[in-house]
Tab-separated table of C-alpha atoms in Angstrom:
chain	number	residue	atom	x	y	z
A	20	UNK	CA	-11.462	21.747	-8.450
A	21	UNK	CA	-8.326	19.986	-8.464
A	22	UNK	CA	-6.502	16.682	-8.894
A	23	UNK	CA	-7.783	14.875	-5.746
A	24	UNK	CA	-11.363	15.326	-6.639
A	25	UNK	CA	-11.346	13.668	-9.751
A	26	UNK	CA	-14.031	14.857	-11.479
A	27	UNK	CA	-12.041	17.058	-13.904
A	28	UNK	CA	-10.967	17.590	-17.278
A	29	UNK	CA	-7.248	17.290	-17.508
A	30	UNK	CA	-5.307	18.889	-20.455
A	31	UNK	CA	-1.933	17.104	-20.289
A	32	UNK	CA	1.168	18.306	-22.625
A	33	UNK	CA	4.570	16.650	-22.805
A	34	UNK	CA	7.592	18.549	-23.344
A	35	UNK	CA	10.601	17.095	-24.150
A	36	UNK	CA	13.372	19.395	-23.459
A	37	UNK	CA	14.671	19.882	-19.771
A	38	UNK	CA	13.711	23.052	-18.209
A	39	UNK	CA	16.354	22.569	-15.249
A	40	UNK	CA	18.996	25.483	-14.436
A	41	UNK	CA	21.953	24.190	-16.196
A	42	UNK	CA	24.306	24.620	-13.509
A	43	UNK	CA	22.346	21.774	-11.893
A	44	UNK	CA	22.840	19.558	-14.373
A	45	UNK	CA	26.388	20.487	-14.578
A	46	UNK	CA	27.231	20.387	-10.758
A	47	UNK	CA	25.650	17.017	-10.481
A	48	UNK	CA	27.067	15.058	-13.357
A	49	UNK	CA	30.810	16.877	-12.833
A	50	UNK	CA	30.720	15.345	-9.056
A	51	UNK	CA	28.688	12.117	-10.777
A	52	UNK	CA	26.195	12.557	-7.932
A	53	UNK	CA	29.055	12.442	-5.229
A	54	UNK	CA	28.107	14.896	-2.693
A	55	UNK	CA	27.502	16.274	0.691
A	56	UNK	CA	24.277	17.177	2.042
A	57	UNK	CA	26.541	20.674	3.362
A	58	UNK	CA	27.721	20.943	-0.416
A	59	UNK	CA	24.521	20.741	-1.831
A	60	UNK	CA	23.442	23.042	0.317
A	61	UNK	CA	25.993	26.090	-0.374
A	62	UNK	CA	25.398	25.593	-4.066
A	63	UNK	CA	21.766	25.875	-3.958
A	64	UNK	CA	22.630	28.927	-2.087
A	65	UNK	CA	25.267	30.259	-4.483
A	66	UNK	CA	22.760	29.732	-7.008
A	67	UNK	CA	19.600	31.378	-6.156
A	68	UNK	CA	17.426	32.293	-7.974
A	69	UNK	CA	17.446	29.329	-10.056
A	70	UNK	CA	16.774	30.264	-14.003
A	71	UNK	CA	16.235	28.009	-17.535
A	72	UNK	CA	14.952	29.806	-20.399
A	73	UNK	CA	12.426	26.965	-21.203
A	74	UNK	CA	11.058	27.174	-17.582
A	75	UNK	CA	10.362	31.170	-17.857
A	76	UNK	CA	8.718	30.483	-21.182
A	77	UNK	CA	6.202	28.216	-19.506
A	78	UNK	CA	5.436	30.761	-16.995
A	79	UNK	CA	4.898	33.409	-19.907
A	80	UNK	CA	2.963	31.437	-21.183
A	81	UNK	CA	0.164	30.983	-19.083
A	82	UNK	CA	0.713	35.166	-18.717
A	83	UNK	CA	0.500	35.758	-22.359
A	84	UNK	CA	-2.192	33.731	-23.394
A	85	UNK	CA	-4.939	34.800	-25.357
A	86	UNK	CA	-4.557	38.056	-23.949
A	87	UNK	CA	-4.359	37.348	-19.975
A	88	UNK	CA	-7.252	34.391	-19.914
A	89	UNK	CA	-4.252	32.151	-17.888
A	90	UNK	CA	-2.989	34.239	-15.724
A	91	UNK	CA	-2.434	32.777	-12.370
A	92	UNK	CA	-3.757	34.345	-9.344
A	93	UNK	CA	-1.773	31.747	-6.486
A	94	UNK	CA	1.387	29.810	-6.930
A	95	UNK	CA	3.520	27.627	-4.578
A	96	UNK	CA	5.751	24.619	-4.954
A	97	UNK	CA	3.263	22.358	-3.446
A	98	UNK	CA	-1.432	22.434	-2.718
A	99	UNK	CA	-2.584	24.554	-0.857
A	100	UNK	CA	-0.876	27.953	-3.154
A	101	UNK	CA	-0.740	30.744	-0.871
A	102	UNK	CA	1.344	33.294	-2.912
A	103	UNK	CA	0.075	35.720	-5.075
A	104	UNK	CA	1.565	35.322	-8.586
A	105	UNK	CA	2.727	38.373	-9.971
A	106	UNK	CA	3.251	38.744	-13.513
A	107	UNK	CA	5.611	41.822	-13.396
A	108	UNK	CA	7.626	40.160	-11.047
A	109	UNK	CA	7.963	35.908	-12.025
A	110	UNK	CA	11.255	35.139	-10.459
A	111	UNK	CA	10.301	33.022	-7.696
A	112	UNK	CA	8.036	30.621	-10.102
A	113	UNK	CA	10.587	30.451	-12.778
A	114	UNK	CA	13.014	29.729	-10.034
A	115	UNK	CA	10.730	26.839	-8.388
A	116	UNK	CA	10.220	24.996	-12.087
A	117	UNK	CA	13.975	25.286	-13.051
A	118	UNK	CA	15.041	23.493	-9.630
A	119	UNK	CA	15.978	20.050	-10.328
A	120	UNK	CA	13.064	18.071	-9.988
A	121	UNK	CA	10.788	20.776	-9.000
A	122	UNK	CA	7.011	21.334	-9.006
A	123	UNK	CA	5.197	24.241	-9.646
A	124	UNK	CA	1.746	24.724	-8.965
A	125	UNK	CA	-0.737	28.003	-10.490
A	126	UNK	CA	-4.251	28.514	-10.201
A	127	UNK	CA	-6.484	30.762	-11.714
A	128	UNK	CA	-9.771	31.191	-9.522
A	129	UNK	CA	-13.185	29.691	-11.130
A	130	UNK	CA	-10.689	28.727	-14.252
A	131	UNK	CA	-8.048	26.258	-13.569
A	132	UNK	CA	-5.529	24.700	-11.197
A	133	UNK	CA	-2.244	23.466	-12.668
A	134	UNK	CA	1.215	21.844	-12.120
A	135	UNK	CA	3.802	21.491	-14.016
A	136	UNK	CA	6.502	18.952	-13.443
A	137	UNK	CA	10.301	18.903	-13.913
A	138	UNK	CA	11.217	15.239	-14.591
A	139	UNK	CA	15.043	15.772	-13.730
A	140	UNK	CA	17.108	14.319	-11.437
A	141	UNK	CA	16.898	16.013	-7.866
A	142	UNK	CA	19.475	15.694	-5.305
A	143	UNK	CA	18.994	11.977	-3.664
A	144	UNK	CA	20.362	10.451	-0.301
A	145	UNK	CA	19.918	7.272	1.620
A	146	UNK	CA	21.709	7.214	5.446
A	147	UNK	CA	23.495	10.858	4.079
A	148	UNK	CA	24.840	9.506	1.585
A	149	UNK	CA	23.909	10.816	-2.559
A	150	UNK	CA	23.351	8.424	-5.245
A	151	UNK	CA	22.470	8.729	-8.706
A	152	UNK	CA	18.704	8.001	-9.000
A	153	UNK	CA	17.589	4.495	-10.277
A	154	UNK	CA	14.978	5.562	-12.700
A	155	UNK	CA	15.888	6.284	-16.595
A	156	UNK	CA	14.817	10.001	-17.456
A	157	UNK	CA	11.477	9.863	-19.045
A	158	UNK	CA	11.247	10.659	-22.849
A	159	UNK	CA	9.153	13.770	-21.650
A	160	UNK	CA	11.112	15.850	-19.375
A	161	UNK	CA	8.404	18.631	-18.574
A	162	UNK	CA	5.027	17.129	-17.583
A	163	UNK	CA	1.852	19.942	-17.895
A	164	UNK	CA	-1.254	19.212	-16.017
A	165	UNK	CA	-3.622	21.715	-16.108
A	166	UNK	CA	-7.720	20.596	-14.299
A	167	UNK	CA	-10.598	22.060	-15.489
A	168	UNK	CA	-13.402	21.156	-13.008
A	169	UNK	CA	-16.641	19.707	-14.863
A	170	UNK	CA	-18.987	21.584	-12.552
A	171	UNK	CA	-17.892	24.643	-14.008
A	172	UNK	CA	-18.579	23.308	-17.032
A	173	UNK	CA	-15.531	24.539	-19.061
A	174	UNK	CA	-16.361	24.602	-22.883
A	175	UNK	CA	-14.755	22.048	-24.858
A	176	UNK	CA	-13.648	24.099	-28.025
A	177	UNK	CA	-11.288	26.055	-25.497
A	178	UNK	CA	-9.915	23.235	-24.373
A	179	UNK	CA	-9.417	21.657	-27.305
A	180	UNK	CA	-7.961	24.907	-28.657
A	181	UNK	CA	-5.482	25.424	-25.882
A	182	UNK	CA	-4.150	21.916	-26.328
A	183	UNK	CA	-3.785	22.310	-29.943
A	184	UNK	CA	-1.794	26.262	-29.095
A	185	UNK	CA	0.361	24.316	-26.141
A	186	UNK	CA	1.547	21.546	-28.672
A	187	UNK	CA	2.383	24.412	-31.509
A	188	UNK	CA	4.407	26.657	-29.070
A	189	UNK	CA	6.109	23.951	-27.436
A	190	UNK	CA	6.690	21.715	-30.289
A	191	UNK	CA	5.554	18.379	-28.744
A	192	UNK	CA	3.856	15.786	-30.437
A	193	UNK	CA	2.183	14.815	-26.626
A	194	UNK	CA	-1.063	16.811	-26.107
A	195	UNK	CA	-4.380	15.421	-24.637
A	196	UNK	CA	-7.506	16.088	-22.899
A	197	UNK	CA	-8.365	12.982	-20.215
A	198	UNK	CA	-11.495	12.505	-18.803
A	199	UNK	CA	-10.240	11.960	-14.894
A	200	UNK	CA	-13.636	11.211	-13.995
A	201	UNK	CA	-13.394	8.053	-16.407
A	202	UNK	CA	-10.147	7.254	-15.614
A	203	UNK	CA	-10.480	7.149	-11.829
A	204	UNK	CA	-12.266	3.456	-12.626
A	205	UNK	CA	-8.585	2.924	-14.409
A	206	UNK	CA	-5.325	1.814	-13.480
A	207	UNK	CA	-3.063	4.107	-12.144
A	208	UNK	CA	-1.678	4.689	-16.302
A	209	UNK	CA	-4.838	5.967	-17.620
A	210	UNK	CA	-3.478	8.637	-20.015
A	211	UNK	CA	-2.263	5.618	-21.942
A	212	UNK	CA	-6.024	4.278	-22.272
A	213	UNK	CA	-7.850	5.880	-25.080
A	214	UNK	CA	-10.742	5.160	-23.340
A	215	UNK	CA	-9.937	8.171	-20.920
A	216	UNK	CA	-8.309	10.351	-23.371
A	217	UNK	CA	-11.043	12.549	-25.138
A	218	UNK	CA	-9.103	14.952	-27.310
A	219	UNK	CA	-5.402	14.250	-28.366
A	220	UNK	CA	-4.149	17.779	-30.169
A	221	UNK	CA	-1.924	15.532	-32.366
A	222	UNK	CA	-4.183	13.023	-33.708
A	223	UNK	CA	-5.038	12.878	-37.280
């Protein structure tokens, strides 16, 4: 199970609100992406652990849901996970979603893998020296992927109910279910094929 296998169900929710640690933001647009790799460097240090409310609710929310049916056993900020997710102690995850432009991955054993991507700017530098990033921010600045494998033959009615629960608690109007296994034959844009997208939580 997993995103490199393909044959998955992928619930995918969009959030639009940035889950970054404001002083991120703040420290990047008040030196308008004018700094040293040394500077960067003592702030992320002056700043640990890194915190945004939005990006603790997202954690809490795979702890709280439906009782505990969520809750990650692994976590890391890349595949493979080797740490064991705690859910009296969530620091470190919160920490590794509300870094700018950071990636957290959870898995649940025989349930799930997931990650969950911040969409913000992250530091940048070409020959040591920063730059704004080209790219516009995208309309959805938290991206949720969350694979079910098909083998395991996850029931569709949770799925579909879990999609519909993300997009009430996070107020998005961008909740689907893709088919990966479909949209491997796809370009590299499938969620925006309705051939590969099987459930959308918001459509009427």
């Amino acid at each position: 199970m997993g995103q490199y296998d393909r044959k998955n169900y992928i619930l995918k929710v969009g959030i639009r609100e940035c889950c970054t640690d404001q002083r991120y933001i703040d420290f990047m647009t008040e030196k308008d992406f004018n700094y040293t790799i040394e500077e960067v460097s003592d702030f992320i240090k002056s700043t640990i652990p890194q915190h945004n409310p939005l990006a603790e609710r997202i954690v809490r929310y795979f702890i709280d849901y439906k009782g505990g049916e969520l809750v990650p056993d692994k976590f890391d900020r890349s595949e493979p996970m080797k740490i064991s997710f705690e859910i009296n102690n969530i620091t470190e995850p919160v920490a590794i979603l509300s870094f700018a432009g950071g990636q957290l991955y959870i898995s649940k054993k025989r349930c799930y893998s997931a990650v969950i991507e911040n969409e913000s700017y992250n530091f940048v530098w070409e020959d040591k020296k920063s730059f704004k990033p080209n790219r516009p921010l995208p309309e959805y600045m938290v991206n949720i992927k969350i694979f079910f494998s098909k083998q395991r033959k996850p029931k569709m009615e949770f799925m579909q109910q879990l999609a519909d629960d993300m997009a009430e608690y996070f107020d998005t109007d961008y909740a689907k279910i893709i088919d990966q296994e479909i949209a491997s034959e796809m370009p590299p844009l499938y969620e925006k094929d309705p051939r590969a997208v099987i459930y959308d939580a918001v459509a009427e």
